Coordinates of C-alpha atoms in Angstrom, one line a residue:
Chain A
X1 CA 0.0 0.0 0.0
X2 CA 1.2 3.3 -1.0
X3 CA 1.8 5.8 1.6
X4 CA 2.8 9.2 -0.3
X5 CA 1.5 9.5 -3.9
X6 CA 4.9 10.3 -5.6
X7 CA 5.0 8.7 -9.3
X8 CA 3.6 6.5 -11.5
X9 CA 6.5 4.6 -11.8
X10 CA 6.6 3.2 -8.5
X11 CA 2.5 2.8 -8.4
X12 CA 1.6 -1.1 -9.2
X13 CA -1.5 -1.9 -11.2
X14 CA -3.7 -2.7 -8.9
X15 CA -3.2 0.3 -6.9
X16 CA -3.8 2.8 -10.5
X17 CA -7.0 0.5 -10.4
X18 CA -8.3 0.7 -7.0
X19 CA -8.0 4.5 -7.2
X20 CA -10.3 4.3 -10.7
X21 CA -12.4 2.2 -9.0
X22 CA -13.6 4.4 -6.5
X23 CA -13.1 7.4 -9.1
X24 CA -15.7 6.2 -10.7
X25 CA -18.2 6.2 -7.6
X26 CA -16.7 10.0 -7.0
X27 CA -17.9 11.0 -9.9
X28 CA -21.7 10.4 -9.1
X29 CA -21.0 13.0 -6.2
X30 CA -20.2 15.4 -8.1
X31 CA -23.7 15.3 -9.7
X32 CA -25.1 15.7 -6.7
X33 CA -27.5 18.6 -5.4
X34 CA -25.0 19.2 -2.2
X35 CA -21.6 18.0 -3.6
X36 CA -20.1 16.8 -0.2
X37 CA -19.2 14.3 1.5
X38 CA -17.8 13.9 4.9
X39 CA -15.0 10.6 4.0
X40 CA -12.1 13.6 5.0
X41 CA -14.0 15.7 7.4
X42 CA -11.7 16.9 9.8
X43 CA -8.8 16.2 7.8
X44 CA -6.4 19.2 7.1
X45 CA -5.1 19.2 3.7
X46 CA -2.4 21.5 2.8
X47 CA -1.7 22.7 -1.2
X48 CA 1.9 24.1 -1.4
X49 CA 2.9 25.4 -4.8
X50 CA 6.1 26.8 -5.2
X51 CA 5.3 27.3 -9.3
X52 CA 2.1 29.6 -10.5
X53 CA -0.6 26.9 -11.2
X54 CA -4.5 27.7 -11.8
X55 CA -5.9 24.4 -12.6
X56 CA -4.4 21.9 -10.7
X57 CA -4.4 23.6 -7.6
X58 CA -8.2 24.6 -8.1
X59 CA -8.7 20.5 -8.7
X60 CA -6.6 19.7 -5.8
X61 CA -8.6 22.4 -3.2
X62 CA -12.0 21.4 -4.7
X63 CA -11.6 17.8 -4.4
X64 CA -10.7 18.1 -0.7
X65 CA -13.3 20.3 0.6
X66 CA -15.4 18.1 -1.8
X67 CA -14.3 15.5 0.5
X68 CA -15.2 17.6 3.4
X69 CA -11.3 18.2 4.4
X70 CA -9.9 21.5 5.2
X71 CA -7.8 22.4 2.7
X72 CA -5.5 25.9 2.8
X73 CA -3.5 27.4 0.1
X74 CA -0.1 28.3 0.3
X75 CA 1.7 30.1 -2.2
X76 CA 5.3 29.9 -1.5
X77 CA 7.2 31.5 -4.3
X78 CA 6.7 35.0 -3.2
X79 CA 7.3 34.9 0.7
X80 CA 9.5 32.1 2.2
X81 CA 11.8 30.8 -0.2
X82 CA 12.3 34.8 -1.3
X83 CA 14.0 35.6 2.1
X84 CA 16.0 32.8 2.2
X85 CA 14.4 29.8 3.8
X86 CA 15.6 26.3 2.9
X87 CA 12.9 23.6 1.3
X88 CA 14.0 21.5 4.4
X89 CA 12.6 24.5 7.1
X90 CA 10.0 25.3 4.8
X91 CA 8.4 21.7 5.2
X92 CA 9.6 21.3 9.1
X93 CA 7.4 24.8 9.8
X94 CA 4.2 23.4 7.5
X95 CA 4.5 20.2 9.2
X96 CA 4.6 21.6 13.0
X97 CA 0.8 22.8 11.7
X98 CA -0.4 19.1 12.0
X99 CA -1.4 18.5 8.5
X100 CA -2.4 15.0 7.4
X101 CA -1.8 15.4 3.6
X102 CA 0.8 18.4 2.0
X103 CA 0.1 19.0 -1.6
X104 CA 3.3 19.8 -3.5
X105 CA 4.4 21.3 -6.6
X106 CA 8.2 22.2 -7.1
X107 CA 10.2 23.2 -10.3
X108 CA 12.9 21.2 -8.8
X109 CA 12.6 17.2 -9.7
X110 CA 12.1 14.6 -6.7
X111 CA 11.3 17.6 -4.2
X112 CA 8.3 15.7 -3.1
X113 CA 10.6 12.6 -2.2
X114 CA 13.0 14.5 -0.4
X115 CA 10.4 16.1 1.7
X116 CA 8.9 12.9 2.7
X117 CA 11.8 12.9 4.9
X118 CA 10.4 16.0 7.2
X119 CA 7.2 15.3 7.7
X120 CA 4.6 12.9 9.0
X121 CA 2.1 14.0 6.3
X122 CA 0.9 12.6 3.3
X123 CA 3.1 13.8 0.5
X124 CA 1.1 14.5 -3.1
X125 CA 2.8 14.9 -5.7
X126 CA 1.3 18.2 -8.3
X127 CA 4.1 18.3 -10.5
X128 CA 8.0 18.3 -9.8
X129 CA 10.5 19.6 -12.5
X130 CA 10.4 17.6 -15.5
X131 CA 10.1 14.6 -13.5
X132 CA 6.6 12.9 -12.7
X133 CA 2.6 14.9 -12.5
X134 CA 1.1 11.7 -11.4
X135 CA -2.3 12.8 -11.2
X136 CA -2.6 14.3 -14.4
X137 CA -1.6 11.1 -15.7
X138 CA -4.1 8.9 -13.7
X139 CA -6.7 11.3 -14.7
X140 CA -5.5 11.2 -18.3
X141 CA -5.5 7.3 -18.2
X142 CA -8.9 7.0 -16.3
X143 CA -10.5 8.9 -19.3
X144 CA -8.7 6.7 -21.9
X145 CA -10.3 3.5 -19.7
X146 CA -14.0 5.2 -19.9
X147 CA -13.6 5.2 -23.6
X148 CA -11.9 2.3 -24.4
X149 CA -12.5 -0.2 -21.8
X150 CA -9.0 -1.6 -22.3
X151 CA -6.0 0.1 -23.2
X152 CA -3.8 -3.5 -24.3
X153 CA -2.3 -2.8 -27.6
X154 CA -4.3 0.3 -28.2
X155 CA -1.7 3.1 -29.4
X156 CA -1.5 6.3 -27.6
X157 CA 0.6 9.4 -28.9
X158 CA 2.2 11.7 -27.1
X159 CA 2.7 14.4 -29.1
X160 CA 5.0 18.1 -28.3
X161 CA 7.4 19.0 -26.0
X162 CA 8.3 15.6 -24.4
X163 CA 11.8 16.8 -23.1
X164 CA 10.1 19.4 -21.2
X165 CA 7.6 17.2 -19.5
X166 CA 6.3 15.8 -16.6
X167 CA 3.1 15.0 -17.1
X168 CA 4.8 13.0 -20.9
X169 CA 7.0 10.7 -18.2
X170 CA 4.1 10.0 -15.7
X171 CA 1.8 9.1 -18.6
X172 CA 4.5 6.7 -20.3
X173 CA 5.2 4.5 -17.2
X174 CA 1.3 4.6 -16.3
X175 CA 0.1 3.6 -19.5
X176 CA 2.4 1.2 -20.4
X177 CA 1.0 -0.5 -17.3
X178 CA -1.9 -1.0 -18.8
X179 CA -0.4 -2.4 -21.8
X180 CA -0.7 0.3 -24.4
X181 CA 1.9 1.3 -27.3
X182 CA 2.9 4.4 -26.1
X183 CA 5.1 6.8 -28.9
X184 CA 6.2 9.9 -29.2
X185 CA 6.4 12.6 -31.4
X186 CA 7.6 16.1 -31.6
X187 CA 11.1 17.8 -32.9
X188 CA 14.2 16.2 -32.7
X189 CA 15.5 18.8 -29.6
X190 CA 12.4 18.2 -28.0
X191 CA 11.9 13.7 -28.6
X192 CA 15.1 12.8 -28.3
X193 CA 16.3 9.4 -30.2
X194 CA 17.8 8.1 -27.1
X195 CA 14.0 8.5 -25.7
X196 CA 13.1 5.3 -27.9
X197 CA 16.0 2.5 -26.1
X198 CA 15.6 4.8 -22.5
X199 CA 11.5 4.5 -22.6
X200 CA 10.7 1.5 -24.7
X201 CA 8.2 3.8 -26.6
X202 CA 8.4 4.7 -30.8
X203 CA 9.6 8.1 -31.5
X204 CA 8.5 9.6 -34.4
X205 CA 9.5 13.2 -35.8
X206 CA 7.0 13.1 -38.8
X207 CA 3.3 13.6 -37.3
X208 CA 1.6 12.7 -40.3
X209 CA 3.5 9.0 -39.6
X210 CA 2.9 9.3 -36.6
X211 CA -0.9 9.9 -36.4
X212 CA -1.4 7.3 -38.9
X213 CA -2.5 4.4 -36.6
X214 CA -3.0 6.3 -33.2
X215 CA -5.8 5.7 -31.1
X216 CA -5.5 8.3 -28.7
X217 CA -3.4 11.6 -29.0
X218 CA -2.2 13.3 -25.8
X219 CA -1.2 16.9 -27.0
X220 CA 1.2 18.8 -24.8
X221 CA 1.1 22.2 -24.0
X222 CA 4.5 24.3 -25.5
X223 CA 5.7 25.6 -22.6
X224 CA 6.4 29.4 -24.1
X225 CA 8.7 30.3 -20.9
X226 CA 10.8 26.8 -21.6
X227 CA 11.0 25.1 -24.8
X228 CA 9.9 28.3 -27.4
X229 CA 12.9 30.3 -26.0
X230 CA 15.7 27.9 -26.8
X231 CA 14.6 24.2 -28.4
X232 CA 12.7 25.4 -31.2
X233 CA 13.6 27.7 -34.2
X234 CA 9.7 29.5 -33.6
X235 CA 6.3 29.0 -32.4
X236 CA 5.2 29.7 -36.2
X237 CA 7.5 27.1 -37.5
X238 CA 6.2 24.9 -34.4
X239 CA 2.2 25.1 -35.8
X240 CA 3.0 24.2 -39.1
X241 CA 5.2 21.1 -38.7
X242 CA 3.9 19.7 -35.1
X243 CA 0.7 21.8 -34.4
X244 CA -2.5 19.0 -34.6
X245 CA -5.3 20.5 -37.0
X246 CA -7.8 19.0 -38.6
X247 CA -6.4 18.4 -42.3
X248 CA -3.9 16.3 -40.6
X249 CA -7.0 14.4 -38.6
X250 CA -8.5 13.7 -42.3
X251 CA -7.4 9.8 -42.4
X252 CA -8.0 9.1 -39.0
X253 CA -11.1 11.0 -37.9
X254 CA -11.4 8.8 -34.5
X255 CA -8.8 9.2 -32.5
X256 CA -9.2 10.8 -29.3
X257 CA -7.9 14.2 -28.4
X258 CA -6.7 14.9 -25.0
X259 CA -4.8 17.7 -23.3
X260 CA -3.4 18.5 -19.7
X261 CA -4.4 22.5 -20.3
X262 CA -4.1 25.4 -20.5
X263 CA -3.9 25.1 -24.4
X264 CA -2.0 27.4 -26.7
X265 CA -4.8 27.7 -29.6
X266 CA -3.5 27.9 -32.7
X267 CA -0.1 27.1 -31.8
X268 CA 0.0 23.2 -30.8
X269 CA -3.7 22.7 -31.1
X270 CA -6.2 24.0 -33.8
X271 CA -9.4 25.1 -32.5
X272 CA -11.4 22.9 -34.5
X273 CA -9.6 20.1 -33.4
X274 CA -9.9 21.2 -29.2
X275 CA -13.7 22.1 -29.7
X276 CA -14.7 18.7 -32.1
X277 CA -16.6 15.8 -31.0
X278 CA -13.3 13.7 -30.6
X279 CA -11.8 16.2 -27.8
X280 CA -11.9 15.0 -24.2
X281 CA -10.5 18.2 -22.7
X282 CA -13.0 19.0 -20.8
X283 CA -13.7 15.9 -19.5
X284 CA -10.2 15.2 -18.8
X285 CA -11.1 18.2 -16.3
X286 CA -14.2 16.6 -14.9
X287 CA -12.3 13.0 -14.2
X288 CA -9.4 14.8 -12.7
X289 CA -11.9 16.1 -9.4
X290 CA -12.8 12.5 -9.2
X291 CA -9.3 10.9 -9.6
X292 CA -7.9 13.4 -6.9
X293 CA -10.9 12.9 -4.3
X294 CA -9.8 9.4 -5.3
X295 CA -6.1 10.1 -4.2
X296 CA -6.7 11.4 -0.8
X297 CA -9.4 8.5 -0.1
X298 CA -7.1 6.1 -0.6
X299 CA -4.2 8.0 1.3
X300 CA -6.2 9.3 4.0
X301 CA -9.6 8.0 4.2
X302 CA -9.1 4.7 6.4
X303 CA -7.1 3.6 9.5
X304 CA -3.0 4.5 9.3
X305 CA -0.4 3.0 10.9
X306 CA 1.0 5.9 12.6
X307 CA -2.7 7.0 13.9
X308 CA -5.6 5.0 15.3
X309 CA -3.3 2.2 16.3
X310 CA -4.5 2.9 20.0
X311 CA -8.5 2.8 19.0
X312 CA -10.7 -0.4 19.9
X313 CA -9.3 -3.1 17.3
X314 CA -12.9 -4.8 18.3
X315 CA -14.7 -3.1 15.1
X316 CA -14.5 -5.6 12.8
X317 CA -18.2 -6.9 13.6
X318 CA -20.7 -7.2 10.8
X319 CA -24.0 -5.4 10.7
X320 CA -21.9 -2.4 12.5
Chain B
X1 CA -19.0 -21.7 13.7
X2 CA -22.6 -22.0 12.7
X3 CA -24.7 -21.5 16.6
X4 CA -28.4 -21.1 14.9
X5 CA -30.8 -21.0 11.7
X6 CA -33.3 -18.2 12.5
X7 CA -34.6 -18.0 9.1
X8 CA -35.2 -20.1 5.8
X9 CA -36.3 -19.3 2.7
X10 CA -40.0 -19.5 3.4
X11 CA -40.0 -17.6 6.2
X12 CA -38.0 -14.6 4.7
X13 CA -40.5 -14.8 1.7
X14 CA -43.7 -14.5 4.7
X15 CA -41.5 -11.6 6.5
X16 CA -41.3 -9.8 3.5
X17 CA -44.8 -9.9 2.4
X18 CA -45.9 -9.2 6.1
X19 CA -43.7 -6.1 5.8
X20 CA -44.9 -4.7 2.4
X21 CA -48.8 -5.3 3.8
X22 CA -47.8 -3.0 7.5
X23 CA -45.9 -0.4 4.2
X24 CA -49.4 -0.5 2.1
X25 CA -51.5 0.1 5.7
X26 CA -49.1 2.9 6.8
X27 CA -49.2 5.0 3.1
X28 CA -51.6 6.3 1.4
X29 CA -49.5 7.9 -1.5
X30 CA -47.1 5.5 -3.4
X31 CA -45.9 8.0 -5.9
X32 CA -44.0 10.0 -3.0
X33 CA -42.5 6.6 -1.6
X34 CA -39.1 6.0 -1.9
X35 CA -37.1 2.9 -1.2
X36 CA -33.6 3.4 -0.1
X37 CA -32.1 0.1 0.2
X38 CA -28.6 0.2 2.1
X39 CA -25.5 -1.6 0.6
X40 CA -25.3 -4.9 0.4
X41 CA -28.1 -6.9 1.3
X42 CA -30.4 -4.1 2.2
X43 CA -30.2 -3.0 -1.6
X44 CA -31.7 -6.6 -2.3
X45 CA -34.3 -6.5 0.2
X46 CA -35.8 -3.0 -1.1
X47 CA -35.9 -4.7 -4.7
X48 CA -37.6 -8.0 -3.5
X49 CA -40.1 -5.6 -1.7
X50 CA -40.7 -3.3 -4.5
X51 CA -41.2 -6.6 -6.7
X52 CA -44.1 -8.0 -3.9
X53 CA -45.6 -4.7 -3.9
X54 CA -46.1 -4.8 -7.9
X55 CA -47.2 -8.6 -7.5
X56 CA -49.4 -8.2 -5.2
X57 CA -51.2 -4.7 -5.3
X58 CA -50.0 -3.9 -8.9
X59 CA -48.2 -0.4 -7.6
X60 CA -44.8 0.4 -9.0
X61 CA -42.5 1.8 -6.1
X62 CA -39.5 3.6 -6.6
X63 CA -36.0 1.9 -5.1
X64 CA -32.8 3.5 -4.7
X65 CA -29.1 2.1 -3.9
X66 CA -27.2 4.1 -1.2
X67 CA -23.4 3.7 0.1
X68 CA -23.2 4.8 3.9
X69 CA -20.1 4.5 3.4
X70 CA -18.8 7.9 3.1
X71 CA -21.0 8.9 5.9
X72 CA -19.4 6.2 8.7
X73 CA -18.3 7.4 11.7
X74 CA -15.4 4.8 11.8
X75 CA -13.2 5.2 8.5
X76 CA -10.2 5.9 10.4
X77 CA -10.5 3.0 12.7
X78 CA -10.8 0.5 9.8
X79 CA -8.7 -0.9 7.1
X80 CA -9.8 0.9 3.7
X81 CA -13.4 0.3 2.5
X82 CA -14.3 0.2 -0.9
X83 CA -16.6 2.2 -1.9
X84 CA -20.1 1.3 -3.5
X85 CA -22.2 2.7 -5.8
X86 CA -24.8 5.3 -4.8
X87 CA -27.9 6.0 -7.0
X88 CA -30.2 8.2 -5.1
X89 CA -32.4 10.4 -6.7
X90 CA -34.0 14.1 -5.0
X91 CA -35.7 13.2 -1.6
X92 CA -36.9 16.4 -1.5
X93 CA -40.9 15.9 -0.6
X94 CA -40.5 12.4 -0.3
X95 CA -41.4 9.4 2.1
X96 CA -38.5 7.7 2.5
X97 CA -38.2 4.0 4.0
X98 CA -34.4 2.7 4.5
X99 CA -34.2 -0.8 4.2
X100 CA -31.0 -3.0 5.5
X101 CA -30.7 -6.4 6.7
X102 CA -29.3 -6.1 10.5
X103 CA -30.0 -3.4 12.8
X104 CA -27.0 -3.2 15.3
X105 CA -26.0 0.0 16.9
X106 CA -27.9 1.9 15.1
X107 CA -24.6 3.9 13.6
X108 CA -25.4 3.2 9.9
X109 CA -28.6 4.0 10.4
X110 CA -27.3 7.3 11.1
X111 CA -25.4 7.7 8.1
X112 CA -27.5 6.9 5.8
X113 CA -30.2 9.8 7.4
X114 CA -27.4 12.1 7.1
X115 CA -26.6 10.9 3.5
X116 CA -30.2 11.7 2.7
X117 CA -30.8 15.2 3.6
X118 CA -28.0 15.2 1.2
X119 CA -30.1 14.5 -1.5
X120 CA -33.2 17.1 -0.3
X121 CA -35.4 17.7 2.5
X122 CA -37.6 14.4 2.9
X123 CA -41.1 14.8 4.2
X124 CA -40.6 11.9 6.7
X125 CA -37.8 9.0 7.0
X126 CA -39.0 5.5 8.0
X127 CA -36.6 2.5 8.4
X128 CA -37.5 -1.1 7.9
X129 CA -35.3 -4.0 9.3
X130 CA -35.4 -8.0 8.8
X131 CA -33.3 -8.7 12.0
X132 CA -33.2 -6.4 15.0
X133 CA -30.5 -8.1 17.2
X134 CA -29.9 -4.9 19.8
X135 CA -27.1 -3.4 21.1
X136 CA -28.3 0.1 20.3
X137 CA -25.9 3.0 21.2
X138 CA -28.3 5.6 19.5
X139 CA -31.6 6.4 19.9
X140 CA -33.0 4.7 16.7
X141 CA -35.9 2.1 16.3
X142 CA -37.3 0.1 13.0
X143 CA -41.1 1.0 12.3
X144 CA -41.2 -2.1 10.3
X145 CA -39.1 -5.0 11.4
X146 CA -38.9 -8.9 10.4
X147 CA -37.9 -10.4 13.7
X148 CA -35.9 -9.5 16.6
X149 CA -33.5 -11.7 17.7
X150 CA -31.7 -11.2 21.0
X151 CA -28.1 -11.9 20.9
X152 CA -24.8 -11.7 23.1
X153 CA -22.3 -9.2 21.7
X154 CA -19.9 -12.2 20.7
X155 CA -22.4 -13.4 18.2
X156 CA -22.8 -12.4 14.9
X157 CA -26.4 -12.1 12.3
X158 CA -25.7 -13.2 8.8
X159 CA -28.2 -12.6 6.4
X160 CA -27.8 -14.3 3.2
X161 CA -30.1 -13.6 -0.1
X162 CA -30.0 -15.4 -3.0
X163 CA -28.9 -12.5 -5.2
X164 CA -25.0 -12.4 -3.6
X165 CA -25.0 -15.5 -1.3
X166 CA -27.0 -17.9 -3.7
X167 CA -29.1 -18.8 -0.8
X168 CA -31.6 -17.4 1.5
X169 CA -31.6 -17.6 5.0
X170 CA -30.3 -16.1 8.8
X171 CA -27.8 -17.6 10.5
X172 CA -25.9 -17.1 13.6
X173 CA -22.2 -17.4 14.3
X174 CA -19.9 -17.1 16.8

């Protein structure tokens, strides 16, 4: 059983599954006329983002209170870290406030490992560096499962700034897990050939290839502040070999279109192809409440070893 | 280890329609009834209820599915629970009856009320029980109940129906 939600590299199958499996129940709650429920209630949940993020923080804060949790925002990149504090005191001083889960995102890789190490707290995992975004890519596999049932042999592209991107490496080791053909595609300074012997995925720098066959096609955002300043030539050049529109979607009209947000329009995605019928964008925002009410269930919501140990162990009668 | 068979399959069948007789004396609209059967077996129960009450008076009542689990009061003294699926529609205006197998302390019970004001303001909540074997620790009684069945705390009530258990009858163990 996992402890901290870190990456999906270390996550086992039946663990991605047991978090879809109650996913799917969340989801019915969030249809509901009062969309609560009390599973964390009591529960403080702390969201610590040292990088500007809208989205997956919002996700994050609405699942917990959904959850009936407490859940406080701390942005950290203007105060602490600004007058000097270490990651290390940083994570000592949130911890002394008796949270029982500590949201992180970090532009530094394996942060959220490092700081597993100062705190009794649940450690969550919103995006580290380049390294892992493991609930964007439970979310992004969850919706590829509500369409497809089972993702053995089906192919799923990966297409942009892979170099750049955590959510690409969290979404490789999670789908190939579930048996899928994962490739990539994007230019050469951004899908590296060694990516193909490193990852056990195909690389491809011709979309049109590359699209051919694809059953699903993840598109990445172009990280203007990162990859447009210094891996590619321009973002004009970028939209005409690598940007997905809809004459390039003319021989396989069925693939899926997914997205992690916010989208460039018009740069890697047309806005055809992010409003058509195939596009799952928005739902990929609707699963990703449910997967991360999902997260904190299975970290939080039950007896843990370090708590409750003390509590009558005589509960296990039926008809309770 | 099996102590006693309180119940067989006749005598769940002649509960049951005893029950859905005291329902059809007790309402006089069937429209505003709802049937909330608890997970597991009290899901199965409303169902076999609803289907008597269409047999036998030819009225179509409306059954629901609810998971108390979200609303237990002992998550974090338990091993993980999986969760179950939930399929409640408004109560607002409604009669409600829950229906669940074994009424014990009375704490899921509790949930599930809370669970249903979730849904809308019901215009009364009734609850309706096949075994009643005590050891209440909150205030909360069945209107309509199959049989109550003393038993010491060591025991335990096991109510199996045909839909999960592929046989019906109660049984205690201890």
């Amino acid at each position: 059983m996992i402890s901290h939600l870190l990456s999906t590299k270390n996550l086992e199958l039946n663990e991605a599954l047991e978090i879809f499996d109650n996913a799917r129940k969340f989801l019915e709650v969030l249809d509901r006329p009062t969309k609560k429920v009390p599973i964390l209630k009591g529960k403080l949940i702390l969201t610590v983002f040292f990088e500007p993020s809208t989205r997956t923080r919002t996700s994050f804060e609405i699942a917990g209170k959904t959850l009936g949790a407490d859940v406080v925002n701390l942005s950290i990149s203007q105060s602490s870290t600004k007058k000097g504090e270490t990651i290390k005191d940083t994570c000592l001083t949130l911890n002394a406030m008796k949270p029982d889960c500590i949201v992180i995102r970090h532009s530094v890789s394996k942060i959220p490992d490092y700081i597993t190490n100062f705190t009794s707290a649940k450690i969550v995992n919103a995006g580290d560096g380049s390294n892992e975004h493991p609930s964007q890519a439970l979310l992004d596999a969850f919706t590829l499962l509500q369409h497809f049932g089972d993702l053995s042999g089906k192919k799923i592209l990966i297409l942009g700034d892979v170099l750049n991107s955590r959510v690409a490496r969290s979404n490789i080791w999670l789908l190939k897990k579930f048996g899928a053909k994962v490739s990539l595609c994007g230019p050469s300074t951004l899908v590296r050939e060694e990516f193909e012997k490193e990852w056990d995925v195909d690389v491809y720098w011709d979309l049109d290839e590359a699209i051919n066959d694809a059953d699903a096609i993840i598109v990445l955002r172009i990280q203007l502040e990162r990859a447009a300043s210094a891996w590619i030539p321009s973002t004009r050049e970028y939209s005409i070999f690598y940007g997905l529109n809809t004459k390039r979607l003319v021989n396989n009209n069925k693939v899926l279109i997914m997205h992690p947000g916010p989208m460039n329009r018009g740069l890697e995605i047309s806005s055809e192809v992010a409003d058509s019928d195939n596009a799952l964008i928005r739902k990929q925002v609707t699963n990703g409440l449910a997967i991360r009410m999902s997260i904190f269930y299975h970290l939080l919501g039950h007896k843990v070893d370090n708590i409750g140990e003390h509590l009558d162990k005589n509960t296990e009668q039926r008809g309770y | 280890m099996l102590k006693a068979k309180i119940l067989n399959e006749q005598e769940i069948n002649k509960i049951l329609h005893r029950l859905m007789y005291e329902i059809y004396e007790n309402h006089k609209d069937f429209d505003e009834l709802l049937l909330v059967g608890l997970w597991t077996r009290g899901v199965f129960l409303s169902r076999r209820i609803a289907e008597i009450f269409l047999n036998e008076k030819g009225i179509r009542l409306d059954t629901s599915e609810l998971d108390v689990t979200p609303y237990r009061d002992d998550l974090y003294t338990k091993e993980k629970i999986a969760l179950k699926t939930t399929n409640l529609i408004s109560t607002q205006e409604r009669s409600i009856i829950i229906v669940d197998d074994v009424l014990f302390t009375g704490r899921t019970i509790r949930g599930a009320i809370e669970a249903i004001f979730d849904f809308g303001r019901p215009k009364k909540i009734e609850l309706l029980i096949l075994i009643d074997r005590g050891h209440r620790e909150l205030p909360i009684n069945a209107n309509y109940l199959g049989r109550f069945v003393p038993t010491s705390s060591k025991e335990d009530v096991n109510v199996r129906l045909k839909e999960i258990d592929n046989v019906d009858e109660v049984i205690i163990l201890e």
